[in-house]
mmCIF file of C-alpha atoms and ligand atoms in Angstrom:
data_model
loop_
_atom_site.group_PDB
_atom_site.id
_atom_site.type_symbol
_atom_site.label_atom_id
_atom_site.label_comp_id
_atom_site.label_asym_id
_atom_site.label_seq_id
_atom_site.Cartn_x
_atom_site.Cartn_y
_atom_site.Cartn_z
ATOM 1 C CA UNK A 81 -36.653 -97.902 -68.868
ATOM 2 C CA UNK A 82 -39.203 -97.585 -66.080
ATOM 3 C CA UNK A 83 -37.999 -101.216 -64.980
ATOM 4 C CA UNK A 84 -34.427 -99.898 -65.125
ATOM 5 C CA UNK A 85 -35.414 -96.771 -62.746
ATOM 6 C CA UNK A 86 -37.078 -98.915 -60.613
ATOM 7 C CA UNK A 87 -34.471 -101.477 -60.317
ATOM 8 C CA UNK A 88 -31.665 -98.561 -59.499
ATOM 9 C CA UNK A 89 -34.273 -96.939 -56.721
ATOM 10 C CA UNK A 90 -34.439 -100.563 -55.246
ATOM 11 C CA UNK A 91 -30.477 -100.633 -54.817
ATOM 12 C CA UNK A 92 -30.275 -97.180 -53.660
ATOM 13 C CA UNK A 93 -32.853 -97.832 -50.963
ATOM 14 C CA UNK A 94 -31.192 -101.049 -50.068
ATOM 15 C CA UNK A 95 -27.701 -99.342 -49.686
ATOM 16 C CA UNK A 96 -28.903 -96.534 -47.606
ATOM 17 C CA UNK A 97 -30.682 -98.984 -45.303
ATOM 18 C CA UNK A 98 -27.660 -100.927 -44.782
ATOM 19 C CA UNK A 99 -25.672 -97.702 -43.758
ATOM 20 C CA UNK A 100 -28.291 -96.372 -41.525
ATOM 21 C CA UNK A 101 -28.610 -99.268 -39.256
ATOM 22 C CA UNK A 102 -26.551 -102.441 -38.495
ATOM 23 C CA UNK A 103 -28.378 -104.766 -40.876
ATOM 24 C CA UNK A 104 -28.541 -108.304 -41.896
ATOM 25 C CA UNK A 105 -27.323 -107.802 -45.389
ATOM 26 C CA UNK A 106 -25.905 -110.907 -46.888
ATOM 27 C CA UNK A 107 -22.664 -109.641 -47.261
ATOM 28 C CA UNK A 108 -22.129 -108.579 -43.567
ATOM 29 C CA UNK A 109 -21.921 -111.871 -41.442
ATOM 30 C CA UNK A 110 -23.909 -111.142 -38.105
ATOM 31 C CA UNK A 111 -22.756 -114.231 -36.240
ATOM 32 C CA UNK A 112 -18.939 -113.966 -35.682
ATOM 33 C CA UNK A 113 -17.104 -117.164 -36.810
ATOM 34 C CA UNK A 114 -16.880 -119.932 -34.097
ATOM 35 C CA UNK A 115 -13.633 -119.666 -32.132
ATOM 36 C CA UNK A 116 -11.115 -122.562 -32.559
ATOM 37 C CA UNK A 117 -10.404 -123.146 -28.990
ATOM 38 C CA UNK A 118 -12.808 -121.127 -26.387
ATOM 39 C CA UNK A 119 -10.781 -119.883 -23.405
ATOM 40 C CA UNK A 120 -12.903 -119.309 -20.380
ATOM 41 C CA UNK A 121 -9.660 -118.047 -18.689
ATOM 42 C CA UNK A 122 -9.488 -115.312 -21.056
ATOM 43 C CA UNK A 123 -13.090 -114.431 -21.010
ATOM 44 C CA UNK A 124 -12.702 -113.999 -16.980
ATOM 45 C CA UNK A 125 -9.719 -111.858 -17.365
ATOM 46 C CA UNK A 126 -10.722 -109.517 -20.247
ATOM 47 C CA UNK A 127 -12.209 -106.170 -18.823
ATOM 48 C CA UNK A 128 -15.798 -105.496 -19.792
ATOM 49 C CA UNK A 129 -16.136 -102.486 -22.288
ATOM 50 C CA UNK A 130 -18.094 -100.424 -20.034
ATOM 51 C CA UNK A 131 -16.025 -98.252 -17.452
ATOM 52 C CA UNK A 132 -17.036 -98.299 -13.742
ATOM 53 C CA UNK A 133 -19.370 -95.740 -12.822
ATOM 54 C CA UNK A 134 -17.679 -92.431 -11.510
ATOM 55 C CA UNK A 135 -18.890 -92.718 -7.944
ATOM 56 C CA UNK A 136 -17.766 -96.474 -7.649
ATOM 57 C CA UNK A 137 -14.594 -96.683 -5.418
ATOM 58 C CA UNK A 138 -11.961 -99.006 -6.905
ATOM 59 C CA UNK A 139 -10.434 -101.307 -4.334
ATOM 60 C CA UNK A 140 -6.845 -100.977 -3.626
ATOM 61 C CA UNK A 141 -5.720 -104.167 -2.231
ATOM 62 C CA UNK A 142 -2.144 -104.936 -1.287
ATOM 63 C CA UNK A 143 -0.380 -107.309 -3.012
ATOM 64 C CA UNK A 144 0.679 -110.533 -0.997
ATOM 65 C CA UNK A 145 4.140 -110.426 -1.989
ATOM 66 C CA UNK A 146 5.727 -113.793 -0.759
ATOM 67 C CA UNK A 147 2.813 -115.927 -1.321
ATOM 68 C CA UNK A 148 3.690 -118.967 -3.653
ATOM 69 C CA UNK A 149 0.673 -117.823 -6.108
ATOM 70 C CA UNK A 150 -0.970 -114.786 -6.370
ATOM 71 C CA UNK A 151 -4.506 -114.656 -7.938
ATOM 72 C CA UNK A 152 -5.097 -111.554 -9.933
ATOM 73 C CA UNK A 153 -8.485 -110.028 -9.974
ATOM 74 C CA UNK A 154 -10.295 -109.268 -13.228
ATOM 75 C CA UNK A 155 -8.700 -106.155 -14.595
ATOM 76 C CA UNK A 156 -10.776 -103.005 -14.731
ATOM 77 C CA UNK A 157 -11.007 -100.694 -17.545
ATOM 78 C CA UNK A 158 -9.096 -97.626 -17.642
ATOM 79 C CA UNK A 159 -11.133 -94.194 -17.871
ATOM 80 C CA UNK A 160 -8.295 -92.359 -19.704
ATOM 81 C CA UNK A 161 -8.634 -91.970 -23.471
ATOM 82 C CA UNK A 162 -6.045 -93.254 -25.559
ATOM 83 C CA UNK A 163 -5.258 -89.927 -26.892
ATOM 84 C CA UNK A 164 -4.517 -88.747 -23.162
ATOM 85 C CA UNK A 165 -2.407 -91.899 -22.724
ATOM 86 C CA UNK A 166 -0.295 -91.107 -25.614
ATOM 87 C CA UNK A 167 -0.162 -87.433 -24.417
ATOM 88 C CA UNK A 168 1.306 -88.364 -20.750
ATOM 89 C CA UNK A 169 3.557 -91.390 -21.754
ATOM 90 C CA UNK A 170 7.140 -90.523 -20.755
ATOM 91 C CA UNK A 171 10.221 -92.207 -19.128
ATOM 92 C CA UNK A 172 10.321 -91.442 -15.339
ATOM 93 C CA UNK A 173 13.434 -92.386 -13.482
ATOM 94 C CA UNK A 174 12.648 -91.280 -9.561
ATOM 95 C CA UNK A 175 10.267 -93.178 -7.688
ATOM 96 C CA UNK A 176 8.860 -93.218 -4.152
ATOM 97 C CA UNK A 177 8.576 -96.447 -2.089
ATOM 98 C CA UNK A 178 4.582 -96.328 -2.472
ATOM 99 C CA UNK A 179 3.626 -99.944 -4.005
ATOM 100 C CA UNK A 180 0.970 -100.233 -6.635
ATOM 101 C CA UNK A 181 -2.238 -102.128 -5.735
ATOM 102 C CA UNK A 182 -3.412 -105.820 -6.637
ATOM 103 C CA UNK A 183 -5.861 -104.281 -8.991
ATOM 104 C CA UNK A 184 -3.337 -102.139 -10.707
ATOM 105 C CA UNK A 185 -0.925 -104.839 -11.175
ATOM 106 C CA UNK A 186 -3.616 -107.092 -12.660
ATOM 107 C CA UNK A 187 -4.784 -104.630 -15.225
ATOM 108 C CA UNK A 188 -1.157 -103.676 -15.978
ATOM 109 C CA UNK A 189 -0.047 -107.440 -16.774
ATOM 110 C CA UNK A 190 -3.340 -107.923 -18.613
ATOM 111 C CA UNK A 191 -2.599 -104.734 -20.913
ATOM 112 C CA UNK A 192 0.827 -105.750 -21.287
ATOM 113 C CA UNK A 193 0.402 -109.257 -22.594
ATOM 114 C CA UNK A 194 -2.719 -110.871 -21.436
ATOM 115 C CA UNK A 195 -5.192 -112.855 -23.197
ATOM 116 C CA UNK A 196 -7.744 -110.575 -25.138
ATOM 117 C CA UNK A 197 -9.613 -113.362 -27.252
ATOM 118 C CA UNK A 198 -11.204 -116.735 -26.920
ATOM 119 C CA UNK A 199 -8.670 -118.278 -29.114
ATOM 120 C CA UNK A 200 -5.842 -117.427 -26.607
ATOM 121 C CA UNK A 201 -4.166 -114.566 -28.543
ATOM 122 C CA UNK A 202 -2.862 -111.544 -26.752
ATOM 123 C CA UNK A 203 -2.959 -107.885 -26.246
ATOM 124 C CA UNK A 204 0.322 -107.896 -28.049
ATOM 125 C CA UNK A 205 1.100 -109.190 -31.571
ATOM 126 C CA UNK A 206 3.757 -111.463 -31.770
ATOM 127 C CA UNK A 207 5.875 -112.674 -34.958
ATOM 128 C CA UNK A 208 3.924 -116.084 -36.249
ATOM 129 C CA UNK A 209 1.894 -116.116 -33.297
ATOM 130 C CA UNK A 210 4.569 -117.665 -31.242
ATOM 131 C CA UNK A 211 3.999 -115.414 -28.228
ATOM 132 C CA UNK A 212 7.510 -115.400 -27.137
ATOM 133 C CA UNK A 213 7.392 -112.885 -24.582
ATOM 134 C CA UNK A 214 7.308 -113.693 -20.856
ATOM 135 C CA UNK A 215 6.822 -111.284 -18.241
ATOM 136 C CA UNK A 216 8.425 -111.426 -14.696
ATOM 137 C CA UNK A 217 7.348 -109.148 -11.864
ATOM 138 C CA UNK A 218 10.239 -108.528 -9.445
ATOM 139 C CA UNK A 219 9.312 -107.248 -5.959
ATOM 140 C CA UNK A 220 11.966 -106.670 -3.113
ATOM 141 C CA UNK A 221 10.768 -109.907 -1.603
ATOM 142 C CA UNK A 222 10.206 -112.448 -4.216
ATOM 143 C CA UNK A 223 9.953 -112.586 -7.867
ATOM 144 C CA UNK A 224 7.093 -114.222 -10.037
ATOM 145 C CA UNK A 225 6.276 -115.249 -13.538
ATOM 146 C CA UNK A 226 2.892 -113.942 -14.870
ATOM 147 C CA UNK A 227 0.688 -117.022 -15.964
ATOM 148 C CA UNK A 228 -1.368 -115.433 -18.753
ATOM 149 C CA UNK A 229 -3.439 -118.389 -19.040
ATOM 150 C CA UNK A 230 -4.641 -118.493 -15.439
ATOM 151 C CA UNK A 231 -4.074 -114.775 -15.143
ATOM 152 C CA UNK A 232 -2.167 -115.219 -11.907
ATOM 153 C CA UNK A 233 1.503 -114.803 -10.493
ATOM 154 C CA UNK A 234 3.430 -117.825 -9.784
ATOM 155 C CA UNK A 235 6.525 -117.474 -7.445
ATOM 156 C CA UNK A 236 9.983 -118.182 -9.164
ATOM 157 C CA UNK A 237 12.316 -116.911 -6.791
ATOM 158 C CA UNK A 238 12.858 -115.640 -3.059
ATOM 159 C CA UNK A 239 14.860 -112.404 -2.647
ATOM 160 C CA UNK A 240 15.423 -109.121 -4.616
ATOM 161 C CA UNK A 241 16.057 -109.809 -8.410
ATOM 162 C CA UNK A 242 15.291 -106.359 -9.325
ATOM 163 C CA UNK A 243 17.749 -105.154 -11.654
ATOM 164 C CA UNK A 244 17.359 -101.696 -10.728
ATOM 165 C CA UNK A 245 16.236 -101.190 -7.049
ATOM 166 C CA UNK A 246 14.762 -97.598 -7.453
ATOM 167 C CA UNK A 247 10.922 -98.568 -7.817
ATOM 168 C CA UNK A 248 8.790 -100.970 -5.864
ATOM 169 C CA UNK A 249 8.067 -103.230 -8.914
ATOM 170 C CA UNK A 250 10.449 -104.032 -11.751
ATOM 171 C CA UNK A 251 9.139 -105.966 -14.780
ATOM 172 C CA UNK A 252 11.642 -108.446 -16.373
ATOM 173 C CA UNK A 253 10.685 -108.927 -19.859
ATOM 174 C CA UNK A 254 12.127 -111.956 -21.926
ATOM 175 C CA UNK A 255 11.930 -113.366 -25.218
ATOM 176 C CA UNK A 256 12.399 -117.060 -26.405
ATOM 177 C CA UNK A 257 12.185 -116.306 -29.994
ATOM 178 C CA UNK A 258 15.005 -118.507 -31.415
ATOM 179 C CA UNK A 259 17.970 -116.724 -33.000
ATOM 180 C CA UNK A 260 16.483 -113.537 -34.178
ATOM 181 C CA UNK A 261 17.253 -110.568 -31.912
ATOM 182 C CA UNK A 262 15.225 -108.432 -34.275
ATOM 183 C CA UNK A 263 11.759 -110.391 -33.831
ATOM 184 C CA UNK A 264 12.977 -110.558 -29.957
ATOM 185 C CA UNK A 265 13.136 -106.889 -29.766
ATOM 186 C CA UNK A 266 9.965 -106.228 -31.966
ATOM 187 C CA UNK A 267 7.926 -108.793 -29.896
ATOM 188 C CA UNK A 268 9.029 -107.473 -26.714
ATOM 189 C CA UNK A 269 9.081 -103.848 -27.857
ATOM 190 C CA UNK A 270 5.276 -103.996 -28.320
ATOM 191 C CA UNK A 271 4.588 -105.477 -25.078
ATOM 192 C CA UNK A 272 6.445 -102.637 -23.499
ATOM 193 C CA UNK A 273 4.445 -100.037 -25.310
ATOM 194 C CA UNK A 274 1.098 -101.522 -23.851
ATOM 195 C CA UNK A 275 2.776 -101.330 -20.509
ATOM 196 C CA UNK A 276 3.826 -97.592 -20.875
ATOM 197 C CA UNK A 277 0.421 -96.818 -22.014
ATOM 198 C CA UNK A 278 -1.282 -98.363 -19.292
ATOM 199 C CA UNK A 279 0.866 -96.514 -16.708
ATOM 200 C CA UNK A 280 0.256 -93.316 -18.311
ATOM 201 C CA UNK A 281 -3.699 -94.099 -17.981
ATOM 202 C CA UNK A 282 -3.252 -94.959 -14.272
ATOM 203 C CA UNK A 283 -0.871 -92.181 -13.278
ATOM 204 C CA UNK A 284 1.829 -94.490 -12.673
ATOM 205 C CA UNK A 285 5.486 -93.935 -13.572
ATOM 206 C CA UNK A 286 7.743 -96.382 -15.559
ATOM 207 C CA UNK A 287 10.848 -96.376 -17.674
ATOM 208 C CA UNK A 288 12.302 -99.273 -19.841
ATOM 209 C CA UNK A 289 15.834 -100.224 -19.326
ATOM 210 C CA UNK A 290 17.925 -102.559 -21.313
ATOM 211 C CA UNK A 291 19.569 -105.588 -19.636
ATOM 212 C CA UNK A 292 23.426 -105.861 -20.548
ATOM 213 C CA UNK A 293 25.764 -108.405 -20.272
ATOM 214 C CA UNK A 294 25.684 -112.064 -19.358
ATOM 215 C CA UNK A 295 22.254 -112.764 -17.940
ATOM 216 C CA UNK A 296 22.766 -116.532 -17.096
ATOM 217 C CA UNK A 297 22.660 -115.893 -13.312
ATOM 218 C CA UNK A 298 19.243 -114.370 -13.882
ATOM 219 C CA UNK A 299 18.090 -116.909 -16.344
ATOM 220 C CA UNK A 300 18.921 -119.567 -13.738
ATOM 221 C CA UNK A 301 17.092 -117.696 -10.884
ATOM 222 C CA UNK A 302 14.038 -117.152 -13.049
ATOM 223 C CA UNK A 303 13.975 -120.961 -14.070
ATOM 224 C CA UNK A 304 14.119 -120.000 -17.851
ATOM 225 C CA UNK A 305 16.222 -121.686 -20.715
ATOM 226 C CA UNK A 306 19.240 -120.038 -21.882
ATOM 227 C CA UNK A 307 17.348 -119.512 -25.166
ATOM 228 C CA UNK A 308 14.779 -117.488 -23.337
ATOM 229 C CA UNK A 309 16.537 -113.879 -23.125
ATOM 230 C CA UNK A 310 15.972 -111.205 -20.688
ATOM 231 C CA UNK A 311 15.793 -108.036 -22.674
ATOM 232 C CA UNK A 312 14.957 -105.315 -20.589
ATOM 233 C CA UNK A 313 13.274 -104.321 -17.422
ATOM 234 C CA UNK A 314 10.443 -101.707 -16.583
ATOM 235 C CA UNK A 315 10.216 -100.006 -13.465
ATOM 236 C CA UNK A 316 6.719 -99.383 -12.243
ATOM 237 C CA UNK A 317 5.443 -97.325 -9.309
ATOM 238 C CA UNK A 318 4.886 -93.421 -8.274
ATOM 239 C CA UNK A 319 6.953 -90.753 -9.340
ATOM 240 C CA UNK A 320 9.066 -88.969 -6.599
ATOM 241 C CA UNK A 321 8.603 -85.206 -7.446
HETATM 242 C C1 FMN B 569 15.140 -99.493 -26.162
HETATM 243 C C2 FMN B 569 15.070 -98.782 -25.131
HETATM 244 C C3 FMN B 569 16.053 -98.984 -24.261
HETATM 245 C C4 FMN B 569 16.273 -97.959 -23.147
HETATM 246 N N1 FMN B 569 17.127 -97.777 -22.374
HETATM 247 C C5 FMN B 569 17.288 -96.983 -21.372
HETATM 248 C C6 FMN B 569 18.041 -97.376 -20.004
HETATM 249 O O1 FMN B 569 18.908 -97.891 -20.080
HETATM 250 N N2 FMN B 569 18.038 -96.423 -19.298
HETATM 251 C C7 FMN B 569 17.064 -95.376 -19.240
HETATM 252 O O2 FMN B 569 17.339 -94.528 -18.239
HETATM 253 N N3 FMN B 569 16.172 -95.171 -20.311
HETATM 254 C C8 FMN B 569 16.465 -96.037 -21.192
HETATM 255 N N4 FMN B 569 15.428 -95.827 -21.988
HETATM 256 C C9 FMN B 569 14.464 -94.677 -22.214
HETATM 257 C C10 FMN B 569 14.763 -93.625 -23.191
HETATM 258 O O3 FMN B 569 15.898 -93.005 -22.769
HETATM 259 C C11 FMN B 569 13.690 -92.647 -23.240
HETATM 260 O O4 FMN B 569 12.742 -93.513 -23.892
HETATM 261 C C12 FMN B 569 14.096 -91.639 -24.256
HETATM 262 O O5 FMN B 569 15.074 -90.729 -23.684
HETATM 263 C C13 FMN B 569 12.938 -90.647 -24.440
HETATM 264 O O6 FMN B 569 12.505 -90.185 -23.396
HETATM 265 P P1 FMN B 569 10.647 -90.653 -23.064
HETATM 266 O O7 FMN B 569 10.621 -91.919 -23.017
HETATM 267 O O8 FMN B 569 10.376 -89.676 -22.001
HETATM 268 O O9 FMN B 569 9.797 -89.974 -24.430
HETATM 269 C C14 FMN B 569 15.473 -97.016 -23.088
HETATM 270 C C15 FMN B 569 14.235 -96.826 -24.189
HETATM 271 C C16 FMN B 569 14.301 -97.720 -25.078
HETATM 272 C C17 FMN B 569 13.006 -97.661 -26.062
#
């Protein structure tokens, strides 16, 4: 009997100790399993958990629209809480001419569909991890493809491909998921919500608009296959009040 009580007390102590502190209990592995393919670009692009100190001034670098490539700085963490972002998200359809900064564009694209893990997976889930969604950034002067691996923009076209010319930036969202419109919609929809929540966090305005009709000219201009479908665009800028 004494042996039984003593055993029960020992088990109780063990459980309490594990709950109080991060412990080295055998059932809780301390070391994460090794990543399959370390991705240093992803580590570079992933924001650190800590937000910048309140006094720190965040740079507002202009975007060098027209350059063949635009390197994106490491995205900064947002200060808003998720609850605040959800509270503030809404569609906005009137924009000023004010351009967003390079820092905002960097964090916007990373939030939308950047790499967030060493194995190359992304901030948005995708069916069968096929990562079917591509993001294009259309400005008045040129359009770029977001290279999520190198976290940079690569110019694909000169001139104005913005589907709606109301905001200084229009994201064009495509999906290459073969022959399955439902999955195309879901893969791209989760990316759009990431973008919308980032905009809410930063006080930026956005609205999602479906791309209708024949998109073959746009596909040619973007340099994508006919199977890679432009599904919708998202204006990004500042609200005109
Ligand atoms: C798939 C989808 C397509 C949309 N297409 C358009 C559109 O073509 N034009 C537009 O002004 N808004 C469009 N919207 C925005 C909706 O009108 C908007 O989300 C809705 O009115 C609710 O308003 P809220 O986003 O402010 O909550 C679309 C939204 C979704 C999810």
